[in-house]
Amino acid sequence: MSTGVLLINLGTPDAPTPDAVGRYLRQFLMDPFVIDTPAPLRWLLVNIAIVPRRKYRSAEAYQTVQMPEGSPLLVHTRALAHEVAQRLNSAGENYAVEFGMRYGNPSIKSALQNLKSCGVSHFIVLPLYPQYAESSFETAVVETKRSARELGCEDLLTFLPPFYNDPGFINAWAERMRANLNPETTDHLVFSFHSLPVHHLTKFHKDDHSRPTAGCCTEISSANQNCYRAQCFATARAIAAQLELHPDDYSVSFQSRLGRAEWIGPNTVDVFEDLARRGIKRIAVACPSFVSDCLETLEEMGMRGRKTFLAAGGEAFRLIPSLNADAIWAAAIAHWVRECASQPSLTATHTGA
């Protein structure tokens, strides 16, 4: 019997149209892990205040990055699953690899059904989120368990944990950046991570439920080991160390804010403007909380972020591509899967609790 491998990514609308984007946004924003307000208020916020207006603006943004084969996130995730399958089966091994989206299509349940129809003996599940957050990693785990329960295979699941500081992930990003960075034409590097509301993180600072600050995120400890912001800083430090960067050579910031809640920072837009005001004219930007290029990397950073930096006085802006289906990245995933498969009793589920 074969081993099933399920790669999970966030998801994307079925088409870059207002109706398709609206359906996607409703599914995404109605997730209580994303907007953690009481269900009736969340319904009003999503269906009355957010989606009716945002679906048109977001559809226009999706249209600017759409590829002939579909949305970038879908295209790159499909290609990654293919690359991982090739590496896993290159030595005559028997792995079945599928990918599913937490929101949109193909769904997690449909991916599990495909694997189950292959007669797999167990499922190794990798949510493609480097850093732990309830609104990304945890909701993917919960949805996978729910879908597997309906299919009668929940007890066959093994989840690989977040990989924010795993050498395979760090090396893949470092090599990606070496191939796309010219030190002679780059004055500064910005690591831009997806932001989160501050209150999503306070529960993961176990000493006193304190607010995440720059000081508390300088290292991973028992008090903040599941803190998303601390893990983002750890990712940036590890990549920078492999690239032999001085701390003054790079900045860490957070993008993709939504709504009026207080979000973790510093805000990427503010960092771009500050760098330009300080006379730093040429920057490169990497987004290591995203393993696949998507709206947030290509449009938010590559288009709007570039415009912001140049308008503030910058002269050159380079967006470093995400890992996508990079060979080194696919090899790292294949290595994790083989390690897990060699220990069938391993239960690597990470709940964040």
Short mmCIF file of N, CA and C in Angstrom, two decimals, residues 10 25 27-37 42 102-103 134-136 139 196-197 199-200 258 263:
data_model
loop_
_atom_site.label_atom_id
_atom_site.label_comp_id
_atom_site.label_asym_id
_atom_site.label_seq_id
_atom_site.Cartn_x
_atom_site.Cartn_y
_atom_site.Cartn_z
N LEU A 10 -3.48 27.99 1.40
CA LEU A 10 -4.60 28.82 1.85
C LEU A 10 -5.79 28.73 0.93
N LEU A 25 -14.10 35.06 -0.33
CA LEU A 25 -13.95 35.91 0.85
C LEU A 25 -14.92 35.52 1.95
N GLN A 27 -16.16 32.50 2.58
CA GLN A 27 -15.68 31.28 3.22
C GLN A 27 -14.48 31.57 4.11
N PHE A 28 -13.57 32.38 3.62
CA PHE A 28 -12.36 32.72 4.36
C PHE A 28 -12.68 33.51 5.62
N LEU A 29 -13.45 34.59 5.49
CA LEU A 29 -13.68 35.49 6.61
C LEU A 29 -14.71 34.96 7.61
N MET A 30 -15.53 33.99 7.20
CA MET A 30 -16.47 33.40 8.15
C MET A 30 -15.82 32.34 9.03
N ASP A 31 -14.58 32.02 8.77
CA ASP A 31 -13.84 31.08 9.62
C ASP A 31 -13.59 31.76 10.98
N PRO A 32 -14.07 31.18 12.08
CA PRO A 32 -13.86 31.80 13.39
C PRO A 32 -12.40 31.91 13.79
N PHE A 33 -11.52 31.14 13.16
CA PHE A 33 -10.09 31.29 13.43
C PHE A 33 -9.53 32.56 12.79
N VAL A 34 -10.22 33.07 11.76
CA VAL A 34 -9.77 34.28 11.06
C VAL A 34 -10.36 35.52 11.71
N ILE A 35 -11.68 35.57 11.84
CA ILE A 35 -12.35 36.65 12.56
C ILE A 35 -13.02 36.03 13.77
N ASP A 36 -12.41 36.21 14.92
CA ASP A 36 -12.85 35.49 16.13
C ASP A 36 -13.84 36.30 16.95
N THR A 37 -14.88 36.80 16.28
CA THR A 37 -15.98 37.47 16.98
C THR A 37 -17.16 36.51 17.03
N ARG A 42 -19.97 38.28 13.33
CA ARG A 42 -19.07 37.95 12.22
C ARG A 42 -19.85 37.90 10.90
N ARG A 102 -7.46 25.30 1.97
CA ARG A 102 -8.32 25.50 3.13
C ARG A 102 -9.61 26.22 2.73
N TYR A 103 -9.51 27.13 1.77
CA TYR A 103 -10.68 27.84 1.27
C TYR A 103 -10.67 27.73 -0.26
N GLU A 134 -3.14 30.41 14.55
CA GLU A 134 -4.45 29.75 14.56
C GLU A 134 -5.20 30.02 13.25
N SER A 135 -5.01 31.22 12.69
CA SER A 135 -5.75 31.60 11.48
C SER A 135 -5.16 31.01 10.20
N SER A 136 -4.11 30.23 10.30
CA SER A 136 -3.54 29.58 9.12
C SER A 136 -3.31 28.10 9.42
N THR A 139 -6.31 26.25 11.70
CA THR A 139 -7.58 26.03 11.02
C THR A 139 -7.44 24.97 9.93
N LEU A 196 -0.85 39.84 11.67
CA LEU A 196 -1.98 39.28 12.40
C LEU A 196 -2.45 40.30 13.43
N PRO A 197 -3.72 40.26 13.81
CA PRO A 197 -4.17 41.11 14.92
C PRO A 197 -3.39 40.79 16.19
N HIS A 199 -4.26 40.69 19.22
CA HIS A 199 -4.93 39.83 20.21
C HIS A 199 -4.87 38.36 19.83
N HIS A 200 -4.53 38.03 18.57
CA HIS A 200 -4.35 36.63 18.18
C HIS A 200 -3.10 36.03 18.81
N LEU A 258 -6.00 44.13 7.71
CA LEU A 258 -7.41 44.20 7.34
C LEU A 258 -8.23 44.68 8.53
N TRP A 263 -2.83 45.58 14.66
CA TRP A 263 -2.10 44.48 14.06
C TRP A 263 -0.63 44.57 14.44
#
